[in-house]
């Protein structure tokens, strides 16, 4: 996956959420980079150094330089705050290609303005020691921020990886924005082993089960109801002969259709309901006067 992500000098956003964490994928990519003989600097803000190094073999840990902000977040005030700690990560790095893993950009966004963070990320790798040779892997919790910071960092990144998946297999959707061209998107199904090595799959087992599952019989959605929605023949006949409310009688229809003389007075047609009672001796009895 490392070849598919980004070349040196690029910013790679690893976007995760509360439903699926992305730190394991970040550590898996760090392991691949270290196996290629490249030095990796880590700005750790959310977990301790011991917790981050846990699971790596000795060769990976030997090539990993950890800059601990988690243990003493106030201690970076003397070097310009959290963004000063970000800029200072590569000052003592060896010349040549280098990778900086930020765990996480969300923590930095909570302690610094988004515009200042974007400027600091753009400035990485423009110095004399690492001109255009710094790859930045930034973990970003997308459900923590609004559309503004997400859009700003997304426009700055050359590659965006959104992490998700199912219970048995993870999925990474790799988006490569291309200026003046349609962006390319790839989907990779994978599993992360205990040593943080990546095992790729052609398709998730869940999708494979759905594709190869034999067709099931259609379930009766009406089974088990406490009422009957079907009508018998007798009930249908009773429904057809039922007089609907506000239905005109034939007498009223004929009177309305018959052309009336111009000199005739207006007429009022009243059809009493079944519950109406009209007292001929006192027609206004229902007015309660």
PDB file of C-alpha atoms in Angstrom:
ATOM      1  CA  UNK A   1       0.000   0.000   0.000  1.00  0.00           C
ATOM      2  CA  UNK A   2       2.919   2.325   0.572  1.00  0.00           C
ATOM      3  CA  UNK A   3       3.568   2.645  -3.158  1.00  0.00           C
ATOM      4  CA  UNK A   4      -0.098   3.487  -3.694  1.00  0.00           C
ATOM      5  CA  UNK A   5      -0.205   6.181  -1.030  1.00  0.00           C
ATOM      6  CA  UNK A   6       2.245   8.921  -1.834  1.00  0.00           C
ATOM      7  CA  UNK A   7       5.711   9.819  -2.942  1.00  0.00           C
ATOM      8  CA  UNK A   8       8.113  11.837  -0.850  1.00  0.00           C
ATOM      9  CA  UNK A   9       7.109  15.429  -0.343  1.00  0.00           C
ATOM     10  CA  UNK A  10       3.404  14.572  -0.051  1.00  0.00           C
ATOM     11  CA  UNK A  11       0.900  14.889   2.780  1.00  0.00           C
ATOM     12  CA  UNK A  12      -1.177  11.788   3.439  1.00  0.00           C
ATOM     13  CA  UNK A  13      -4.320  12.156   5.549  1.00  0.00           C
ATOM     14  CA  UNK A  14      -5.480   9.043   7.391  1.00  0.00           C
ATOM     15  CA  UNK A  15      -9.105   9.824   8.198  1.00  0.00           C
ATOM     16  CA  UNK A  16     -10.706   7.663  10.863  1.00  0.00           C
ATOM     17  CA  UNK A  17     -13.751   7.952  13.104  1.00  0.00           C
ATOM     18  CA  UNK A  18     -15.113   6.655  16.362  1.00  0.00           C
ATOM     19  CA  UNK A  19     -16.516   3.659  14.465  1.00  0.00           C
ATOM     20  CA  UNK A  20     -13.116   2.574  13.092  1.00  0.00           C
ATOM     21  CA  UNK A  21      -9.741   3.708  14.445  1.00  0.00           C
ATOM     22  CA  UNK A  22      -6.862   4.509  12.094  1.00  0.00           C
ATOM     23  CA  UNK A  23      -3.848   4.371  14.434  1.00  0.00           C
ATOM     24  CA  UNK A  24      -3.282   0.693  13.624  1.00  0.00           C
ATOM     25  CA  UNK A  25      -3.038   1.502   9.908  1.00  0.00           C
ATOM     26  CA  UNK A  26      -0.680   4.389  10.711  1.00  0.00           C
ATOM     27  CA  UNK A  27       1.586   2.011  12.619  1.00  0.00           C
ATOM     28  CA  UNK A  28       1.405  -0.541   9.793  1.00  0.00           C
ATOM     29  CA  UNK A  29       2.575   2.080   7.294  1.00  0.00           C
ATOM     30  CA  UNK A  30       5.362   3.135   9.656  1.00  0.00           C
ATOM     31  CA  UNK A  31       6.508  -0.481   9.821  1.00  0.00           C
ATOM     32  CA  UNK A  32       6.626  -0.715   6.008  1.00  0.00           C
ATOM     33  CA  UNK A  33       8.628   2.494   5.783  1.00  0.00           C
ATOM     34  CA  UNK A  34      11.083   1.346   8.437  1.00  0.00           C
ATOM     35  CA  UNK A  35      11.610  -1.990   6.671  1.00  0.00           C
ATOM     36  CA  UNK A  36      12.772  -0.036   3.608  1.00  0.00           C
ATOM     37  CA  UNK A  37      15.533   1.504   5.700  1.00  0.00           C
ATOM     38  CA  UNK A  38      13.991   4.950   6.073  1.00  0.00           C
ATOM     39  CA  UNK A  39      14.015   6.883   9.315  1.00  0.00           C
ATOM     40  CA  UNK A  40      10.623   7.731  10.787  1.00  0.00           C
ATOM     41  CA  UNK A  41       9.893  10.599  13.175  1.00  0.00           C
ATOM     42  CA  UNK A  42       6.704  10.450  15.199  1.00  0.00           C
ATOM     43  CA  UNK A  43       5.035  13.393  16.901  1.00  0.00           C
ATOM     44  CA  UNK A  44       3.013  11.641  19.601  1.00  0.00           C
ATOM     45  CA  UNK A  45       0.203  13.679  21.124  1.00  0.00           C
ATOM     46  CA  UNK A  46      -2.554  11.238  22.063  1.00  0.00           C
ATOM     47  CA  UNK A  47      -0.800   8.118  23.414  1.00  0.00           C
ATOM     48  CA  UNK A  48       2.384   7.525  25.352  1.00  0.00           C
ATOM     49  CA  UNK A  49       5.609   6.453  23.676  1.00  0.00           C
ATOM     50  CA  UNK A  50       5.401   3.013  25.283  1.00  0.00           C
ATOM     51  CA  UNK A  51       1.891   2.462  23.963  1.00  0.00           C
ATOM     52  CA  UNK A  52       2.847   3.607  20.473  1.00  0.00           C
ATOM     53  CA  UNK A  53       5.947   1.431  20.259  1.00  0.00           C
ATOM     54  CA  UNK A  54       4.094  -1.629  21.531  1.00  0.00           C
ATOM     55  CA  UNK A  55       3.836  -4.320  18.848  1.00  0.00           C
ATOM     56  CA  UNK A  56       6.797  -3.121  16.750  1.00  0.00           C
ATOM     57  CA  UNK A  57       9.827  -5.369  16.343  1.00  0.00           C
ATOM     58  CA  UNK A  58      13.284  -4.210  17.369  1.00  0.00           C
ATOM     59  CA  UNK A  59      14.302  -3.158  13.840  1.00  0.00           C
ATOM     60  CA  UNK A  60      11.271  -0.882  13.511  1.00  0.00           C
ATOM     61  CA  UNK A  61      11.721   0.624  16.959  1.00  0.00           C
ATOM     62  CA  UNK A  62      15.374   1.298  16.199  1.00  0.00           C
ATOM     63  CA  UNK A  63      14.475   3.447  13.180  1.00  0.00           C
ATOM     64  CA  UNK A  64      11.687   5.248  14.992  1.00  0.00           C
ATOM     65  CA  UNK A  65      12.398   8.624  16.619  1.00  0.00           C
ATOM     66  CA  UNK A  66       9.595   9.554  19.011  1.00  0.00           C
ATOM     67  CA  UNK A  67       8.861  13.163  19.952  1.00  0.00           C
ATOM     68  CA  UNK A  68       6.705  12.966  23.068  1.00  0.00           C
ATOM     69  CA  UNK A  69       4.119  15.703  23.498  1.00  0.00           C
ATOM     70  CA  UNK A  70       1.629  13.434  25.266  1.00  0.00           C
ATOM     71  CA  UNK A  71       3.602  13.205  28.505  1.00  0.00           C
ATOM     72  CA  UNK A  72       4.096  16.964  28.893  1.00  0.00           C
ATOM     73  CA  UNK A  73       1.870  18.987  26.531  1.00  0.00           C
ATOM     74  CA  UNK A  74       2.729  22.208  28.383  1.00  0.00           C
ATOM     75  CA  UNK A  75       6.459  21.586  27.930  1.00  0.00           C
ATOM     76  CA  UNK A  76       6.298  22.553  24.251  1.00  0.00           C
ATOM     77  CA  UNK A  77       5.432  26.138  25.166  1.00  0.00           C
ATOM     78  CA  UNK A  78       9.122  27.048  25.201  1.00  0.00           C
ATOM     79  CA  UNK A  79       9.580  25.957  21.575  1.00  0.00           C
ATOM     80  CA  UNK A  80       6.579  27.773  20.148  1.00  0.00           C
ATOM     81  CA  UNK A  81       3.693  25.604  21.309  1.00  0.00           C
ATOM     82  CA  UNK A  82       2.372  22.492  19.550  1.00  0.00           C
ATOM     83  CA  UNK A  83       3.205  23.839  16.093  1.00  0.00           C
ATOM     84  CA  UNK A  84       6.714  24.637  17.303  1.00  0.00           C
ATOM     85  CA  UNK A  85       7.054  21.003  18.334  1.00  0.00           C
ATOM     86  CA  UNK A  86       5.876  20.009  14.848  1.00  0.00           C
ATOM     87  CA  UNK A  87       8.505  22.196  13.191  1.00  0.00           C
ATOM     88  CA  UNK A  88      11.243  20.960  15.544  1.00  0.00           C
ATOM     89  CA  UNK A  89      10.691  17.284  14.698  1.00  0.00           C
ATOM     90  CA  UNK A  90      12.989  17.310  11.659  1.00  0.00           C
ATOM     91  CA  UNK A  91      15.717  19.631  12.908  1.00  0.00           C
ATOM     92  CA  UNK A  92      17.893  16.795  14.155  1.00  0.00           C
ATOM     93  CA  UNK A  93      16.951  14.320  11.443  1.00  0.00           C
ATOM     94  CA  UNK A  94      19.519  12.728   9.188  1.00  0.00           C
ATOM     95  CA  UNK A  95      19.873  14.220   5.692  1.00  0.00           C
ATOM     96  CA  UNK A  96      17.928  12.515   2.965  1.00  0.00           C
ATOM     97  CA  UNK A  97      14.433  11.047   2.701  1.00  0.00           C
ATOM     98  CA  UNK A  98      12.401  11.173   5.870  1.00  0.00           C
ATOM     99  CA  UNK A  99       8.871  10.407   7.057  1.00  0.00           C
ATOM    100  CA  UNK A 100       7.017  12.312   9.746  1.00  0.00           C
ATOM    101  CA  UNK A 101       3.989  10.647  11.358  1.00  0.00           C
ATOM    102  CA  UNK A 102       1.682  12.974  13.298  1.00  0.00           C
ATOM    103  CA  UNK A 103      -0.536  11.343  15.912  1.00  0.00           C
ATOM    104  CA  UNK A 104      -2.654  13.294  15.558  1.00  0.00           C
ATOM    105  CA  UNK A 105      -3.569  16.324  13.484  1.00  0.00           C
ATOM    106  CA  UNK A 106      -6.836  16.500  15.409  1.00  0.00           C
ATOM    107  CA  UNK A 107      -4.941  17.173  18.639  1.00  0.00           C
ATOM    108  CA  UNK A 108      -2.994  19.962  16.936  1.00  0.00           C
ATOM    109  CA  UNK A 109      -6.223  21.468  15.564  1.00  0.00           C
ATOM    110  CA  UNK A 110      -7.594  21.666  19.093  1.00  0.00           C
ATOM    111  CA  UNK A 111      -4.527  23.630  20.242  1.00  0.00           C
ATOM    112  CA  UNK A 112      -3.729  25.801  17.196  1.00  0.00           C
ATOM    113  CA  UNK A 113      -5.621  27.620  14.420  1.00  0.00           C
ATOM    114  CA  UNK A 114      -6.298  25.626  11.281  1.00  0.00           C
ATOM    115  CA  UNK A 115      -4.606  28.203   9.048  1.00  0.00           C
ATOM    116  CA  UNK A 116      -1.420  28.110  11.147  1.00  0.00           C
ATOM    117  CA  UNK A 117      -1.373  24.310  11.040  1.00  0.00           C
ATOM    118  CA  UNK A 118      -1.752  24.297   7.254  1.00  0.00           C
ATOM    119  CA  UNK A 119       1.118  26.752   6.917  1.00  0.00           C
ATOM    120  CA  UNK A 120       3.311  24.632   9.187  1.00  0.00           C
ATOM    121  CA  UNK A 121       2.564  21.495   7.165  1.00  0.00           C
ATOM    122  CA  UNK A 122       3.374  23.252   3.902  1.00  0.00           C
ATOM    123  CA  UNK A 123       6.676  24.470   5.326  1.00  0.00           C
ATOM    124  CA  UNK A 124       7.837  20.956   6.265  1.00  0.00           C
ATOM    125  CA  UNK A 125      10.519  19.646   3.943  1.00  0.00           C
ATOM    126  CA  UNK A 126      11.343  23.030   2.411  1.00  0.00           C
ATOM    127  CA  UNK A 127      14.516  23.457   4.407  1.00  0.00           C
ATOM    128  CA  UNK A 128      18.051  22.812   3.293  1.00  0.00           C
ATOM    129  CA  UNK A 129      18.313  19.329   4.829  1.00  0.00           C
ATOM    130  CA  UNK A 130      15.111  17.766   3.438  1.00  0.00           C
ATOM    131  CA  UNK A 131      14.080  19.750   0.361  1.00  0.00           C
ATOM    132  CA  UNK A 132      11.041  17.936  -1.049  1.00  0.00           C
ATOM    133  CA  UNK A 133      11.975  14.642   0.625  1.00  0.00           C
ATOM    134  CA  UNK A 134       9.595  14.612   3.603  1.00  0.00           C
ATOM    135  CA  UNK A 135       6.515  12.398   3.567  1.00  0.00           C
ATOM    136  CA  UNK A 136       3.959  13.390   6.218  1.00  0.00           C
ATOM    137  CA  UNK A 137       1.436  10.874   7.535  1.00  0.00           C
ATOM    138  CA  UNK A 138      -1.241  12.677   9.525  1.00  0.00           C
ATOM    139  CA  UNK A 139      -3.954  10.911  11.509  1.00  0.00           C
ATOM    140  CA  UNK A 140      -7.193  12.921  11.462  1.00  0.00           C
ATOM    141  CA  UNK A 141     -10.369  12.111  13.411  1.00  0.00           C
ATOM    142  CA  UNK A 142     -12.931  13.358  10.914  1.00  0.00           C
ATOM    143  CA  UNK A 143     -15.942  13.184  13.243  1.00  0.00           C
ATOM    144  CA  UNK A 144     -14.326  15.675  15.648  1.00  0.00           C
ATOM    145  CA  UNK A 145     -14.077  18.633  13.268  1.00  0.00           C
ATOM    146  CA  UNK A 146     -16.413  20.622  11.085  1.00  0.00           C
ATOM    147  CA  UNK A 147     -16.367  20.879   7.300  1.00  0.00           C
ATOM    148  CA  UNK A 148     -14.022  23.899   7.364  1.00  0.00           C
ATOM    149  CA  UNK A 149     -10.904  22.236   8.840  1.00  0.00           C
ATOM    150  CA  UNK A 150     -11.605  18.993   6.986  1.00  0.00           C
ATOM    151  CA  UNK A 151     -11.850  20.828   3.678  1.00  0.00           C
ATOM    152  CA  UNK A 152      -8.702  22.895   4.337  1.00  0.00           C
ATOM    153  CA  UNK A 153      -6.570  19.874   5.191  1.00  0.00           C
ATOM    154  CA  UNK A 154      -8.133  17.896   2.350  1.00  0.00           C
ATOM    155  CA  UNK A 155      -7.158  20.550  -0.172  1.00  0.00           C
ATOM    156  CA  UNK A 156      -3.610  20.522   1.204  1.00  0.00           C
ATOM    157  CA  UNK A 157      -3.192  16.739   1.042  1.00  0.00           C
ATOM    158  CA  UNK A 158      -2.057  14.820  -2.014  1.00  0.00           C
ATOM    159  CA  UNK A 159      -3.660  11.589  -0.752  1.00  0.00           C
ATOM    160  CA  UNK A 160      -6.641  10.977   1.536  1.00  0.00           C
ATOM    161  CA  UNK A 161      -7.209   7.563   3.080  1.00  0.00           C
ATOM    162  CA  UNK A 162     -10.558   6.965   4.776  1.00  0.00           C
ATOM    163  CA  UNK A 163     -10.547   3.970   7.099  1.00  0.00           C
ATOM    164  CA  UNK A 164     -13.626   1.834   7.658  1.00  0.00           C
ATOM    165  CA  UNK A 165     -14.676  -1.770   7.323  1.00  0.00           C
ATOM    166  CA  UNK A 166     -16.609  -4.596   8.906  1.00  0.00           C
ATOM    167  CA  UNK A 167     -16.023  -6.873  11.845  1.00  0.00           C
ATOM    168  CA  UNK A 168     -13.671  -9.226  10.005  1.00  0.00           C
ATOM    169  CA  UNK A 169     -11.948  -6.964   7.490  1.00  0.00           C
ATOM    170  CA  UNK A 170     -10.864  -3.322   7.233  1.00  0.00           C
ATOM    171  CA  UNK A 171     -11.211  -1.157   4.155  1.00  0.00           C
ATOM    172  CA  UNK A 172      -9.148   1.826   3.052  1.00  0.00           C
ATOM    173  CA  UNK A 173     -10.523   4.162   0.400  1.00  0.00           C
ATOM    174  CA  UNK A 174      -7.595   5.968  -1.167  1.00  0.00           C
ATOM    175  CA  UNK A 175      -8.479   9.249  -2.879  1.00  0.00           C
ATOM    176  CA  UNK A 176      -5.923  11.093  -4.991  1.00  0.00           C
ATOM    177  CA  UNK A 177      -7.054  14.597  -5.944  1.00  0.00           C
ATOM    178  CA  UNK A 178      -5.585  15.735  -9.246  1.00  0.00           C
ATOM    179  CA  UNK A 179      -5.577  19.410 -10.224  1.00  0.00           C
ATOM    180  CA  UNK A 180      -7.566  20.024 -13.420  1.00  0.00           C
ATOM    181  CA  UNK A 181      -8.308  16.288 -13.620  1.00  0.00           C
ATOM    182  CA  UNK A 182     -10.838  13.920 -12.169  1.00  0.00           C
ATOM    183  CA  UNK A 183      -9.606  12.476  -8.846  1.00  0.00           C
ATOM    184  CA  UNK A 184      -8.811   8.766  -8.717  1.00  0.00           C
ATOM    185  CA  UNK A 185     -10.152   6.509  -6.000  1.00  0.00           C
ATOM    186  CA  UNK A 186      -9.115   2.987  -5.029  1.00  0.00           C
ATOM    187  CA  UNK A 187     -10.487   0.625  -2.411  1.00  0.00           C
ATOM    188  CA  UNK A 188      -8.287  -1.876  -0.569  1.00  0.00           C
ATOM    189  CA  UNK A 189      -9.519  -4.598   1.750  1.00  0.00           C
ATOM    190  CA  UNK A 190      -6.956  -5.655   4.310  1.00  0.00           C
ATOM    191  CA  UNK A 191      -6.285  -7.058   7.754  1.00  0.00           C
ATOM    192  CA  UNK A 192      -3.667  -5.848  10.236  1.00  0.00           C
ATOM    193  CA  UNK A 193      -1.755  -8.686  11.888  1.00  0.00           C
ATOM    194  CA  UNK A 194      -0.444  -8.496  15.484  1.00  0.00           C
ATOM    195  CA  UNK A 195       3.029  -7.431  14.255  1.00  0.00           C
ATOM    196  CA  UNK A 196       1.383  -4.599  12.247  1.00  0.00           C
ATOM    197  CA  UNK A 197       2.034  -6.222   8.906  1.00  0.00           C
ATOM    198  CA  UNK A 198      -0.658  -5.806   6.267  1.00  0.00           C
ATOM    199  CA  UNK A 199      -2.518  -8.701   4.685  1.00  0.00           C
ATOM    200  CA  UNK A 200      -4.567  -7.683   1.648  1.00  0.00           C
ATOM    201  CA  UNK A 201      -7.744  -9.350   0.371  1.00  0.00           C
ATOM    202  CA  UNK A 202      -9.428  -9.284  -3.003  1.00  0.00           C
ATOM    203  CA  UNK A 203     -12.760  -8.556  -1.394  1.00  0.00           C
ATOM    204  CA  UNK A 204     -14.174  -8.518   2.057  1.00  0.00           C
ATOM    205  CA  UNK A 205     -15.617 -11.773   3.335  1.00  0.00           C
ATOM    206  CA  UNK A 206     -18.890  -9.978   3.979  1.00  0.00           C
ATOM    207  CA  UNK A 207     -19.206  -8.889   0.349  1.00  0.00           C
ATOM    208  CA  UNK A 208     -18.188 -12.354  -0.823  1.00  0.00           C
ATOM    209  CA  UNK A 209     -20.897 -13.929   1.311  1.00  0.00           C
ATOM    210  CA  UNK A 210     -23.496 -11.537  -0.071  1.00  0.00           C
ATOM    211  CA  UNK A 211     -22.453 -12.229  -3.663  1.00  0.00           C
ATOM    212  CA  UNK A 212     -22.337 -16.016  -3.365  1.00  0.00           C
ATOM    213  CA  UNK A 213     -25.273 -16.484  -1.008  1.00  0.00           C
ATOM    214  CA  UNK A 214     -28.044 -18.668  -2.536  1.00  0.00           C
ATOM    215  CA  UNK A 215     -31.296 -16.822  -3.195  1.00  0.00           C
ATOM    216  CA  UNK A 216     -33.564 -17.016  -0.188  1.00  0.00           C
ATOM    217  CA  UNK A 217     -37.305 -17.561  -0.323  1.00  0.00           C
ATOM    218  CA  UNK A 218     -39.432 -14.456   0.013  1.00  0.00           C
ATOM    219  CA  UNK A 219     -40.662 -14.124   3.564  1.00  0.00           C
ATOM    220  CA  UNK A 220     -44.337 -13.560   4.263  1.00  0.00           C
ATOM    221  CA  UNK A 221     -44.419 -10.114   5.834  1.00  0.00           C
ATOM    222  CA  UNK A 222     -48.103 -10.573   6.739  1.00  0.00           C
ATOM    223  CA  UNK A 223     -47.493 -13.634   8.877  1.00  0.00           C
ATOM    224  CA  UNK A 224     -48.182 -13.232  12.568  1.00  0.00           C
ATOM    225  CA  UNK A 225     -50.407 -10.148  12.315  1.00  0.00           C
ATOM    226  CA  UNK A 226     -53.179  -9.782  14.887  1.00  0.00           C
ATOM    227  CA  UNK A 227     -55.595  -8.467  12.273  1.00  0.00           C
ATOM    228  CA  UNK A 228     -56.669  -9.507   8.783  1.00  0.00           C
ATOM    229  CA  UNK A 229     -56.090  -7.150   5.867  1.00  0.00           C
ATOM    230  CA  UNK A 230     -57.809  -9.421   3.309  1.00  0.00           C
ATOM    231  CA  UNK A 231     -61.570  -9.286   2.603  1.00  0.00           C
ATOM    232  CA  UNK A 232     -63.883 -12.167   1.906  1.00  0.00           C
ATOM    233  CA  UNK A 233     -66.356 -12.088  -0.979  1.00  0.00           C
ATOM    234  CA  UNK A 234     -69.231 -11.191   1.362  1.00  0.00           C
ATOM    235  CA  UNK A 235     -67.211  -8.366   2.910  1.00  0.00           C
ATOM    236  CA  UNK A 236     -66.380  -7.034  -0.556  1.00  0.00           C
ATOM    237  CA  UNK A 237     -70.072  -7.016  -1.508  1.00  0.00           C
ATOM    238  CA  UNK A 238     -70.950  -5.151   1.706  1.00  0.00           C
ATOM    239  CA  UNK A 239     -68.227  -2.621   0.985  1.00  0.00           C
ATOM    240  CA  UNK A 240     -69.533  -2.018  -2.550  1.00  0.00           C
ATOM    241  CA  UNK A 241     -73.123  -1.457  -1.408  1.00  0.00           C
ATOM    242  CA  UNK A 242     -72.157   0.854   1.442  1.00  0.00           C
ATOM    243  CA  UNK A 243     -73.404   4.432   1.011  1.00  0.00           C
ATOM    244  CA  UNK A 244     -70.469   6.751   1.362  1.00  0.00           C
ATOM    245  CA  UNK A 245     -70.753  10.039   3.269  1.00  0.00           C
ATOM    246  CA  UNK A 246     -71.400  13.199   1.247  1.00  0.00           C
ATOM    247  CA  UNK A 247     -72.588  11.055  -1.641  1.00  0.00           C
ATOM    248  CA  UNK A 248     -75.260  12.751  -3.785  1.00  0.00           C
ATOM    249  CA  UNK A 249     -78.541  10.920  -4.146  1.00  0.00           C
ATOM    250  CA  UNK A 250     -80.073  10.459  -7.582  1.00  0.00           C
ATOM    251  CA  UNK A 251     -82.764  13.051  -6.780  1.00  0.00           C
ATOM    252  CA  UNK A 252     -80.189  15.690  -5.920  1.00  0.00           C
ATOM    253  CA  UNK A 253     -78.117  14.844  -8.972  1.00  0.00           C
ATOM    254  CA  UNK A 254     -81.118  15.217 -11.283  1.00  0.00           C
ATOM    255  CA  UNK A 255     -82.116  18.524  -9.717  1.00  0.00           C
ATOM    256  CA  UNK A 256     -78.641  19.925 -10.129  1.00  0.00           C
ATOM    257  CA  UNK A 257     -78.365  18.741 -13.714  1.00  0.00           C
ATOM    258  CA  UNK A 258     -81.823  19.981 -14.711  1.00  0.00           C
ATOM    259  CA  UNK A 259     -81.659  23.559 -16.036  1.00  0.00           C
ATOM    260  CA  UNK A 260     -83.713  25.792 -13.735  1.00  0.00           C
ATOM    261  CA  UNK A 261     -85.866  28.734 -14.966  1.00  0.00           C
ATOM    262  CA  UNK A 262     -84.303  32.126 -14.583  1.00  0.00           C
ATOM    263  CA  UNK A 263     -87.137  33.339 -12.348  1.00  0.00           C
ATOM    264  CA  UNK A 264     -87.049  30.355 -10.001  1.00  0.00           C
ATOM    265  CA  UNK A 265     -85.937  30.879  -6.442  1.00  0.00           C
ATOM    266  CA  UNK A 266     -82.939  29.182  -4.850  1.00  0.00           C
ATOM    267  CA  UNK A 267     -83.470  25.827  -3.206  1.00  0.00           C
ATOM    268  CA  UNK A 268     -81.793  24.121  -0.275  1.00  0.00           C
ATOM    269  CA  UNK A 269     -81.406  20.365  -0.326  1.00  0.00           C
ATOM    270  CA  UNK A 270     -80.979  18.648   2.997  1.00  0.00           C
ATOM    271  CA  UNK A 271     -80.310  14.965   3.439  1.00  0.00           C
ATOM    272  CA  UNK A 272     -80.612  13.908   7.058  1.00  0.00           C
ATOM    273  CA  UNK A 273     -78.119  11.461   8.462  1.00  0.00           C
ATOM    274  CA  UNK A 274     -79.131   8.283  10.187  1.00  0.00           C
ATOM    275  CA  UNK A 275     -78.666   9.863  13.626  1.00  0.00           C
ATOM    276  CA  UNK A 276     -80.486  13.117  12.855  1.00  0.00           C
ATOM    277  CA  UNK A 277     -83.841  13.757  14.614  1.00  0.00           C
ATOM    278  CA  UNK A 278     -86.181  16.492  13.398  1.00  0.00           C
ATOM    279  CA  UNK A 279     -89.019  17.613  15.649  1.00  0.00           C
ATOM    280  CA  UNK A 280     -91.779  19.052  13.470  1.00  0.00           C
ATOM    281  CA  UNK A 281     -93.362  20.980  16.386  1.00  0.00           C
ATOM    282  CA  UNK A 282     -90.073  22.626  17.457  1.00  0.00           C
ATOM    283  CA  UNK A 283     -87.622  22.712  14.482  1.00  0.00           C
ATOM    284  CA  UNK A 284     -85.156  24.843  16.459  1.00  0.00           C
ATOM    285  CA  UNK A 285     -84.941  22.480  19.383  1.00  0.00           C
ATOM    286  CA  UNK A 286     -81.325  21.559  18.524  1.00  0.00           C
ATOM    287  CA  UNK A 287     -80.207  25.217  18.834  1.00  0.00           C
ATOM    288  CA  UNK A 288     -80.565  25.060  22.605  1.00  0.00           C
ATOM    289  CA  UNK A 289     -82.249  28.506  22.821  1.00  0.00           C
TER     290      UNK A 289
END
